[in-house]
Structure formats: structure tokens, C-alpha cells
mmCIF file of C-alpha atoms and ligand atoms in Angstrom:
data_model
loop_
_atom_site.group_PDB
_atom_site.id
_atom_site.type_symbol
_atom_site.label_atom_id
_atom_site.label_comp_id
_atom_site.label_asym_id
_atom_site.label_seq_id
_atom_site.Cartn_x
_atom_site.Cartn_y
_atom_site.Cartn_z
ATOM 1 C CA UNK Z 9 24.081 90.785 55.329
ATOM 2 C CA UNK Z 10 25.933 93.870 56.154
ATOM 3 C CA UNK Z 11 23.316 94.833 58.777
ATOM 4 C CA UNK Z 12 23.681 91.376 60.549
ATOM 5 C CA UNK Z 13 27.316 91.317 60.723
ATOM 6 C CA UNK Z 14 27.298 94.652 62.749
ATOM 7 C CA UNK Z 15 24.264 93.980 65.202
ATOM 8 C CA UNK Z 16 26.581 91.049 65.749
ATOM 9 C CA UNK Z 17 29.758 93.050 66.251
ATOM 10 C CA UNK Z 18 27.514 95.200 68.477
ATOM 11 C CA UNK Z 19 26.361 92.294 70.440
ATOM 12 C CA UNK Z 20 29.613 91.098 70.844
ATOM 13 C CA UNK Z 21 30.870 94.472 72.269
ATOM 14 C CA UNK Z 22 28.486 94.595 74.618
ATOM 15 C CA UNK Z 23 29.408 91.299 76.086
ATOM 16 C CA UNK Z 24 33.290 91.742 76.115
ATOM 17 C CA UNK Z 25 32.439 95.471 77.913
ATOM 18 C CA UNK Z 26 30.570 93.748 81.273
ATOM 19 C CA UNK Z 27 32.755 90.426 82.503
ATOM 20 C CA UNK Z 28 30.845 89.709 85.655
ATOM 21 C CA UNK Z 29 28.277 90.241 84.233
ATOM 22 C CA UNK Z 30 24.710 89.480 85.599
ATOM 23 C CA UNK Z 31 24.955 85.848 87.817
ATOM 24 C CA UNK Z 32 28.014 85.788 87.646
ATOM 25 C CA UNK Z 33 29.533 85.510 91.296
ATOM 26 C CA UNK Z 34 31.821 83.427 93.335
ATOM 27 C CA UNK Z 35 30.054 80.894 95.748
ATOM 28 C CA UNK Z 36 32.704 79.963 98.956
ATOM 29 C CA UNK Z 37 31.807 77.528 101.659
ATOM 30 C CA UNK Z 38 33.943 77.938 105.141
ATOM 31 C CA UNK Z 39 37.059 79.774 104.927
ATOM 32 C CA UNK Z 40 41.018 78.506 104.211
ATOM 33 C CA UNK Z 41 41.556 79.843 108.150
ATOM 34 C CA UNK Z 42 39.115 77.277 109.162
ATOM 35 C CA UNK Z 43 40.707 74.407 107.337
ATOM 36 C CA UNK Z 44 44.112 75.181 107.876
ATOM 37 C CA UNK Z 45 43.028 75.712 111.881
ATOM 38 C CA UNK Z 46 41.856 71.568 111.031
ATOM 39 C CA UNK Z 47 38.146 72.347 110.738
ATOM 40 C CA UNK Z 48 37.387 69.304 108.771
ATOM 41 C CA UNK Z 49 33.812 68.748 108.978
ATOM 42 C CA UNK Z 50 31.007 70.843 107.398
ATOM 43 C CA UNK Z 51 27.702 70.798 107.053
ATOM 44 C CA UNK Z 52 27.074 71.092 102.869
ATOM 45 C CA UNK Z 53 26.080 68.574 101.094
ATOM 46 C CA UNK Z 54 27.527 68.359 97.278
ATOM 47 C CA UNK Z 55 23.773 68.231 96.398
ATOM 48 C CA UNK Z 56 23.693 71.566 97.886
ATOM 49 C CA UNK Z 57 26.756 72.905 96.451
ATOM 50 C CA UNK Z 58 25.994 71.894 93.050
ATOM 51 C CA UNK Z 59 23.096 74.569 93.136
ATOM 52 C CA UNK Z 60 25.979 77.414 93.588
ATOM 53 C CA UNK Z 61 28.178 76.669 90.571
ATOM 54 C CA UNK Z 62 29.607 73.885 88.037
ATOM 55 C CA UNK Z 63 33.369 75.159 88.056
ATOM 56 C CA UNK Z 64 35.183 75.055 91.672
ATOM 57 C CA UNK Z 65 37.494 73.599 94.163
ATOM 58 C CA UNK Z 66 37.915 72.324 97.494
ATOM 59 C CA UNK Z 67 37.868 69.095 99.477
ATOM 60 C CA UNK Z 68 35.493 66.525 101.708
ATOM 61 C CA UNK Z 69 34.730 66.047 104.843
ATOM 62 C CA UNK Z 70 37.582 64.543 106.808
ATOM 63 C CA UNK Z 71 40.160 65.747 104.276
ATOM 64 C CA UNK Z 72 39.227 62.863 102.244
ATOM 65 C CA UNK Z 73 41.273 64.079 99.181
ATOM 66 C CA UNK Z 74 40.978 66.784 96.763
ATOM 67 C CA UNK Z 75 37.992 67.971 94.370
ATOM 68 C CA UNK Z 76 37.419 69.035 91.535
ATOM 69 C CA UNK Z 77 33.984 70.757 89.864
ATOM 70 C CA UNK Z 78 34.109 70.782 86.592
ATOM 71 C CA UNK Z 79 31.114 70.824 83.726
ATOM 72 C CA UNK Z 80 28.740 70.334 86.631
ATOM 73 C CA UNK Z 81 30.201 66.806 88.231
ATOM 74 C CA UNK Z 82 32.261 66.908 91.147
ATOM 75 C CA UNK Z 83 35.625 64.892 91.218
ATOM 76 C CA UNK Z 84 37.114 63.314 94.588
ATOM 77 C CA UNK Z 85 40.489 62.752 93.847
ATOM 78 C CA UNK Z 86 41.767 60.164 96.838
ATOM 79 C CA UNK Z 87 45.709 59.500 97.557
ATOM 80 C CA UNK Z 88 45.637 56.898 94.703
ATOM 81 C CA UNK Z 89 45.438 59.362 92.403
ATOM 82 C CA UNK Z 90 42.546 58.477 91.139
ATOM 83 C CA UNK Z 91 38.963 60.191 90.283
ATOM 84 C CA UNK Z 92 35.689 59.158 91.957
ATOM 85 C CA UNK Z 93 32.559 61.094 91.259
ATOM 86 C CA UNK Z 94 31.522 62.460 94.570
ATOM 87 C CA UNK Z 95 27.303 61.619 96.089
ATOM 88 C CA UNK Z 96 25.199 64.239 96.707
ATOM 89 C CA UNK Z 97 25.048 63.122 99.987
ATOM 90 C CA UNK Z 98 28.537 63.422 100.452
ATOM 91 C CA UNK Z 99 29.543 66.769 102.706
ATOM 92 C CA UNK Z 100 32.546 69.552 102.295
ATOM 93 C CA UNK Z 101 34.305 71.437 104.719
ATOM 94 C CA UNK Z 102 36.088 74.199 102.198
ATOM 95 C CA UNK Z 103 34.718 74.729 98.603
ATOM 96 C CA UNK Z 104 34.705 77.769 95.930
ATOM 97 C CA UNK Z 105 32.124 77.679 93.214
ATOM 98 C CA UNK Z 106 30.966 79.110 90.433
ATOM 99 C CA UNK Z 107 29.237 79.295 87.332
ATOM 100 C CA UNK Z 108 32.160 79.309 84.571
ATOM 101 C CA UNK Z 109 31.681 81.718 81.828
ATOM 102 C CA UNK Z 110 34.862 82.901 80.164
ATOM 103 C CA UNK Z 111 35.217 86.374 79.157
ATOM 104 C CA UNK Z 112 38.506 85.919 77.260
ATOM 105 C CA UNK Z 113 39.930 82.831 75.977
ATOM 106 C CA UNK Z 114 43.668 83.286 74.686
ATOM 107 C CA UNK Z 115 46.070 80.108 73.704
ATOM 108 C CA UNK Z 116 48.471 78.973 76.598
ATOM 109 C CA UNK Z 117 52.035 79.270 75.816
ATOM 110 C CA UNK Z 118 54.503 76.203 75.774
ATOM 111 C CA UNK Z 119 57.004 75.720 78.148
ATOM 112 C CA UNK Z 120 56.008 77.781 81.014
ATOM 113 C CA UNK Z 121 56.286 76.375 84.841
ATOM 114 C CA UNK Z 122 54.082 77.023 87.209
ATOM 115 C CA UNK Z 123 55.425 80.495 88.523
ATOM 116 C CA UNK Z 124 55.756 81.530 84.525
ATOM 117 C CA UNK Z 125 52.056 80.351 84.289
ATOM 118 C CA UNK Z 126 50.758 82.364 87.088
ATOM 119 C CA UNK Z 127 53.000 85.621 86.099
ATOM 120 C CA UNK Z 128 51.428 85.098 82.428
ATOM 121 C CA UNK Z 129 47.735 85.108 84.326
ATOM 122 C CA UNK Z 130 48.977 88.069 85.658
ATOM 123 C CA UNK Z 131 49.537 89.550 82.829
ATOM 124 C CA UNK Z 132 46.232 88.712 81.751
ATOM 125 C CA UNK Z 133 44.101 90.076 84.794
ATOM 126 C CA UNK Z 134 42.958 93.304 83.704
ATOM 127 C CA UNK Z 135 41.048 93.877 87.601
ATOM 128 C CA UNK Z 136 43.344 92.493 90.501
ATOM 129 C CA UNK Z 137 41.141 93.330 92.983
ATOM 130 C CA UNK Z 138 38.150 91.130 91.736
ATOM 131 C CA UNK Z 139 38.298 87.231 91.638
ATOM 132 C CA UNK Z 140 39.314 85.302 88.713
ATOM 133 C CA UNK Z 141 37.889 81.969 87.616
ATOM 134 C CA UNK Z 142 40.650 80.385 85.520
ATOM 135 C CA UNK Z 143 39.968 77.500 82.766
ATOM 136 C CA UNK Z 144 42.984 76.209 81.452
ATOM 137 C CA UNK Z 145 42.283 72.922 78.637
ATOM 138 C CA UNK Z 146 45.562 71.555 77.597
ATOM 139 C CA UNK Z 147 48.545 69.375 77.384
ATOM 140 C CA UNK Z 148 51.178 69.263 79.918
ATOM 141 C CA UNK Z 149 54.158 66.970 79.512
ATOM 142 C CA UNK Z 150 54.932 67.629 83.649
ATOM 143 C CA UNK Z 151 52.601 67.858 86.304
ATOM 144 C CA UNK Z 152 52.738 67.602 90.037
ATOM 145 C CA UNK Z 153 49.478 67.154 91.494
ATOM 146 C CA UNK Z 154 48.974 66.093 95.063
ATOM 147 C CA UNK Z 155 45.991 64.219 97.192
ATOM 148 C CA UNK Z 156 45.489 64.234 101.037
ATOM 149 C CA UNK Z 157 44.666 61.090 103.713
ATOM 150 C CA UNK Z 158 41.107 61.256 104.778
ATOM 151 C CA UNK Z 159 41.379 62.368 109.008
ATOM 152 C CA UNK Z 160 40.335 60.928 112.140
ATOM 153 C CA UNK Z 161 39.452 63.306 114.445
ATOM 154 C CA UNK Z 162 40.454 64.467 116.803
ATOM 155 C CA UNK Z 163 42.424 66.489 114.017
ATOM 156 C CA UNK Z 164 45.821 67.820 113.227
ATOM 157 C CA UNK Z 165 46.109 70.789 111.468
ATOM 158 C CA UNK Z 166 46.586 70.813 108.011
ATOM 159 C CA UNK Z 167 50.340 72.059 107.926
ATOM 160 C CA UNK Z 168 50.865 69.251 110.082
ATOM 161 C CA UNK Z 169 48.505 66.953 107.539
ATOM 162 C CA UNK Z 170 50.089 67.709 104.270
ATOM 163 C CA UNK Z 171 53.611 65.988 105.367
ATOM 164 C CA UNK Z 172 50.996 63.072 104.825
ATOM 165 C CA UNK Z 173 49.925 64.494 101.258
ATOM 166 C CA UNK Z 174 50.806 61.980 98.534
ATOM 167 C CA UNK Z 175 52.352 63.044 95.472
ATOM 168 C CA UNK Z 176 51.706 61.816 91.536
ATOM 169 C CA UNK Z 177 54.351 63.023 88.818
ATOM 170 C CA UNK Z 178 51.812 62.834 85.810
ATOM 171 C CA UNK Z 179 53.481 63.005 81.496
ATOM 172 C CA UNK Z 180 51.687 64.840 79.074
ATOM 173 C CA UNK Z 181 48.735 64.923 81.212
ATOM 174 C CA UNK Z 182 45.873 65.942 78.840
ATOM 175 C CA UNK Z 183 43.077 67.821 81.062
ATOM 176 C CA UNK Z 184 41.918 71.007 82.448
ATOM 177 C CA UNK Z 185 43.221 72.951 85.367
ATOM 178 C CA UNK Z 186 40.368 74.257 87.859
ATOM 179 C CA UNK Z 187 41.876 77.537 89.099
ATOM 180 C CA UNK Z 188 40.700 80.693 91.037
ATOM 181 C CA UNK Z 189 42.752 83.709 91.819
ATOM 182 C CA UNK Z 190 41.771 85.754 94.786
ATOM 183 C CA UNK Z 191 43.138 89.126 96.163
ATOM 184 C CA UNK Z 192 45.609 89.382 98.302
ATOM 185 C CA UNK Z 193 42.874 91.413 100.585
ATOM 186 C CA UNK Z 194 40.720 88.557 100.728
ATOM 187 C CA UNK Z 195 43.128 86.600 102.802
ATOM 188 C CA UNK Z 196 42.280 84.380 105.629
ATOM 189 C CA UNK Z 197 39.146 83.490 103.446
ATOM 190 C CA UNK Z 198 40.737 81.806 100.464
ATOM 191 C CA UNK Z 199 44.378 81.559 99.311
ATOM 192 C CA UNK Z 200 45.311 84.476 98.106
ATOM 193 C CA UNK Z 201 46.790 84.414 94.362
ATOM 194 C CA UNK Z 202 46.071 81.538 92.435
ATOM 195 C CA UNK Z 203 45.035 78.085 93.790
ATOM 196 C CA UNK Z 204 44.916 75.155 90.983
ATOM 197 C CA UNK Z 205 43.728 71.848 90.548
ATOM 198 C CA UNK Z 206 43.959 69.454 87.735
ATOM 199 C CA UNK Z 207 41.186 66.632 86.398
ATOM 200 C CA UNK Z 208 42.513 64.954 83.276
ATOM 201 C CA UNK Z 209 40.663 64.781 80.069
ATOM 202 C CA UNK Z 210 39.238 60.727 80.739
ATOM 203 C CA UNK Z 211 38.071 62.113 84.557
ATOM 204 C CA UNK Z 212 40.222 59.385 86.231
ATOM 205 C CA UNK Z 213 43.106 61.159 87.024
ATOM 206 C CA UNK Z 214 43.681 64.581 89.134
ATOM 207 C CA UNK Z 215 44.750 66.626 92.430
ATOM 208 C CA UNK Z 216 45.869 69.547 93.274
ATOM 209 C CA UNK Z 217 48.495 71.547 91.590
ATOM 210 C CA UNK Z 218 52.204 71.587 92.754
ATOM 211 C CA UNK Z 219 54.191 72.233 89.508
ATOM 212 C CA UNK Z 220 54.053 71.568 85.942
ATOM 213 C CA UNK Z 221 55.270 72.228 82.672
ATOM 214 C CA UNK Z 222 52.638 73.768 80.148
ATOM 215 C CA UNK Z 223 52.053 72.461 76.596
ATOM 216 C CA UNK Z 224 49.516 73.658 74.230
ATOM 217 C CA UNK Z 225 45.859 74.718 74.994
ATOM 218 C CA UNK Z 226 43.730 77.319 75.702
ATOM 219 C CA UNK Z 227 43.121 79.585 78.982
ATOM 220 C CA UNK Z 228 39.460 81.324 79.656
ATOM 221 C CA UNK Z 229 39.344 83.782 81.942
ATOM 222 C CA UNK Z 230 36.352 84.859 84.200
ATOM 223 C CA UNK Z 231 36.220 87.740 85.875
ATOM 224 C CA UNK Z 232 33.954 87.873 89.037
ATOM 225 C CA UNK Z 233 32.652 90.993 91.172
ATOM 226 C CA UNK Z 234 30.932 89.146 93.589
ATOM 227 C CA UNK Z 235 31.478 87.114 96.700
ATOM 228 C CA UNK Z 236 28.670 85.050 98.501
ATOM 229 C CA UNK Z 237 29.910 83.126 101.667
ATOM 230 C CA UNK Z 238 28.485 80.760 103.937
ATOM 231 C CA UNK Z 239 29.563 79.703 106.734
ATOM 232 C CA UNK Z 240 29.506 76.174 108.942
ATOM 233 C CA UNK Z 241 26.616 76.297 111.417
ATOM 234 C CA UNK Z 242 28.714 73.877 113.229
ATOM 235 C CA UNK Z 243 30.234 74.217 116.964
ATOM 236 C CA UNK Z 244 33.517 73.795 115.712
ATOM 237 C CA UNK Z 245 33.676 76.638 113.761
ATOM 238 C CA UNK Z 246 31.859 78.788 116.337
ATOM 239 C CA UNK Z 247 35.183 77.722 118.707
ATOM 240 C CA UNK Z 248 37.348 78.336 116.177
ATOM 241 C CA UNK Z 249 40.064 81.033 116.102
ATOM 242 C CA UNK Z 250 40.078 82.080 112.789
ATOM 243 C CA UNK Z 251 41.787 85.602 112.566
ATOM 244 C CA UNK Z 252 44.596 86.790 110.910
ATOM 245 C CA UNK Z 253 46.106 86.078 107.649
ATOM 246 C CA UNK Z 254 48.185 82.999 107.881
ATOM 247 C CA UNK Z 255 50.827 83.754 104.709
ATOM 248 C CA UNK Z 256 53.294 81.372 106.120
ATOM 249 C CA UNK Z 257 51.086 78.540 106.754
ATOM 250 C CA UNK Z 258 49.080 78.710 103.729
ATOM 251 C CA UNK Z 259 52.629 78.213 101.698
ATOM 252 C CA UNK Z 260 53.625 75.280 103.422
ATOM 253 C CA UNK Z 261 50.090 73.648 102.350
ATOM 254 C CA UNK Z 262 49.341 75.119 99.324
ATOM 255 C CA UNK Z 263 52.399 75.180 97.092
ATOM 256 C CA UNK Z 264 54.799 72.624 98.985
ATOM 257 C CA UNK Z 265 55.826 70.099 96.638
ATOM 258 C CA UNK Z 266 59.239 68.495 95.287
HETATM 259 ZN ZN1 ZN S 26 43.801 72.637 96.593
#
């Protein structure tokens, strides 16, 4: 039995020593400059998308509310509140992906907000210059989330949009939290730090992540080394202006809330 146990162990070693490891990558479609620049429209289907990944985040064409990937179905959270599973047919403008495979799984402390939740990430991150895939399965007895108004074109941009966003104050909301962290060097493609959304346990409720209050439950952690993009073959995004990092934009959008 001995023997077992320590091919095991060994196993197990080997495993902990590579996160990111082989297939493991993150998938992105379009850029966060593009959809805060109100490039709403892409050309990837969810049928497509679901061959890069089962974990992710992102939106729909027209800004028709928020999504959520998660165990391989995709979520379309609308300003109701409410989650509708999304047709392959269906297109994106902005989505990350990726195949979730924790690394680490360690128990989420009680009574953090959302600043103490990303500083205790932090503290987890052993590499903050790769991406993160975050899994966080809980209880939280507050949480913010917030949808967006599907857009007619021709379209605002999306600092301008969110004053439209519509806001749900969810109690001990039982669910997971869809998060990525990206480096701050990676800006002007994603959001850099941490960008969250929520599904609830039952799949009918969700959005993205404004505040909340944590309970009990357990955070994985997935470290990723690589980065496959695609980009819109769309004129739209070939007119677009997309340099720069937009820091102060990219607050207003991503973490206003009340
Ligand atoms: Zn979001």
C-alpha cells in the first residue's frame, strides 16, 4: 500500500509543480478598447466560442446583457435579472474563455467586500504577470450585480451606456462567481485586475459584479501562461481607434455601482 500512496504523492507533485499546464490557455475575442470605443457587433458565434473554453465572460451582440460560461453553457443575463441560455447561433462582440482547471482550491473567508476579496486573490496569485481564471462557489448574503440594455446602432459608447445599466441587490445569493484577473500590461485588451461575474446556483439569476459581501465557499485558482486572441474581421473594428489604455474609462464601466 505504501508504494501506492507515494506514486500518488508523486503524481500529485507533479501536478501542483506545472499550473498552466499543457491546454491550458486563455481564449479572448475582440478587445475591452473595442467595446468601450461601442464596437458592439462581432462576428463569433457562441457555437464557435464554445470550442475555446467552458469557463468565461463577456457579452452579446448589441450589448444585449451580460454572460456568463460556466460548466460548458453560456448564460445571457438581460436587465431583468434573469438567466437565459444563450443559441449557438447567437454572436459576441467581447468574450474571455477558457478551459477551467483549478490548480489550488482554498476556502473563501466570511465577511470580505469586494476590494477585501480581490486583495485576498492577491494574496493568493503566486505569478502576477500571467492570467488568472478565478472560481469562486459560495454564499453571499450581499451582492450587486448589474445587466446592460441591448443597443441600437448607431451606438453610444459604453461609458455613456452603463448610466443605462440596471442594477439587482441580490441576499445570500448562493452561486459561483466567473472571474479572470489580467495584468496590468495587458491593458487596452481586457480589464486589467480582476473582472467578475456572478450566475447563481439554480442558473436563473446573475450579472456582473459591482459589490458584495462574501459568505462561505471555496475559491479555485487557475493559473494561465497563454493568450490566444482573435480579432473581428468586421469594418468596424478595422475603423476603429483602439490605442491606448483607457484606465479612467474602464472604471466608470467596470466597477461603477451604488
Ligand atoms: Zn462584465
Amino acid at each position: 500500500m505504501r508504494p501506492v500512496c507515494l506514486v500518488l504523492l508523486a503524481a500529485a507533485l507533479v501536478l501542483r509543480a506545472q499550473p498552466g499546464a499543457a491546454g491550458d490557455r486563455v481564449f479572448q475575442y475582440s478587445t475591452i478598447n473595442a467595446l468601450l470605443a461601442g464596437l458592439y457587433d462581432g462576428d463569433l458565434s457562441f457555437g464557435a466560442l464554445a470550442k475555446e473554453g467552458d469557463f468565461g465572460l463577456g457579452t452579446l451582440n448589441r450589448l444585449d446583457g451580460e454572460m456568463v460560461a460556466l460548466d460548458g453553457a453560456f448564460y445571457q443575463v438581460r436587465t431583468d435579472g434573469h438567466a437565459y441560455l444563450v443559441p449557438e447561433t447567437a454572436l459576441t462582440p467581447f468574450a474571455v474563455m477558457t478551459r477551467f482547471a483549478a490548480d489550488r482550491t482554498v476556502p473563501l473567508p466570511a465577511g470580505l467586500d469586494l476590494k477585501g476579496l480581490t486583495a485576498y486573490l492577491d494574496g493568493l496569485i503566486q505569478n502576477p504577470n500571467h492570467l488568472y481564471a478565478v472560481r469562486i462557489d459560495g454564499v453571499f448574503p450581499a451582492l450587486t450585480v448589474r445587466s446592460v440594455p441591448a443597443q441600437t446602432s448607431p451606438y453610444r459608447k459604453l461609458a455613456q451606456v452603463i448610466e443605462d445599466q440596471v442594477e439587482f441587490h441580490l441576499k445570500d445569493a448562493e452561486g459561483t462567481l466567473v472571474a479572470f484577473r489580467t495584468p496590468s500590461f495587458l491593458a487596452g485588451l481586457n480589464v486589467p485586475g480582476y473582472h467578475l461575474h456572478f450566475l447563481s446556483k439554480d442558473r436563473s439569476r446573475g450579472g456582473h459584479v459591482l459589490g458584495l459581501e462574501t459568505g462561505s465557499g471555496t475559491i479555485a485558482l487557475d493559473e494561465i501562461a497563454d493568450l490566444e486572441m482573435r480579432l473581428p474581421k468586421l469594418p468596424a473594428f478595422a475603423a476603429a481607434d483602439l490605442a491606448g489604455a483607457r484606465a479612467v474609462e474602464i472604471g466608470k464601466v467596470e466597477k461603477q455601482g451604488n
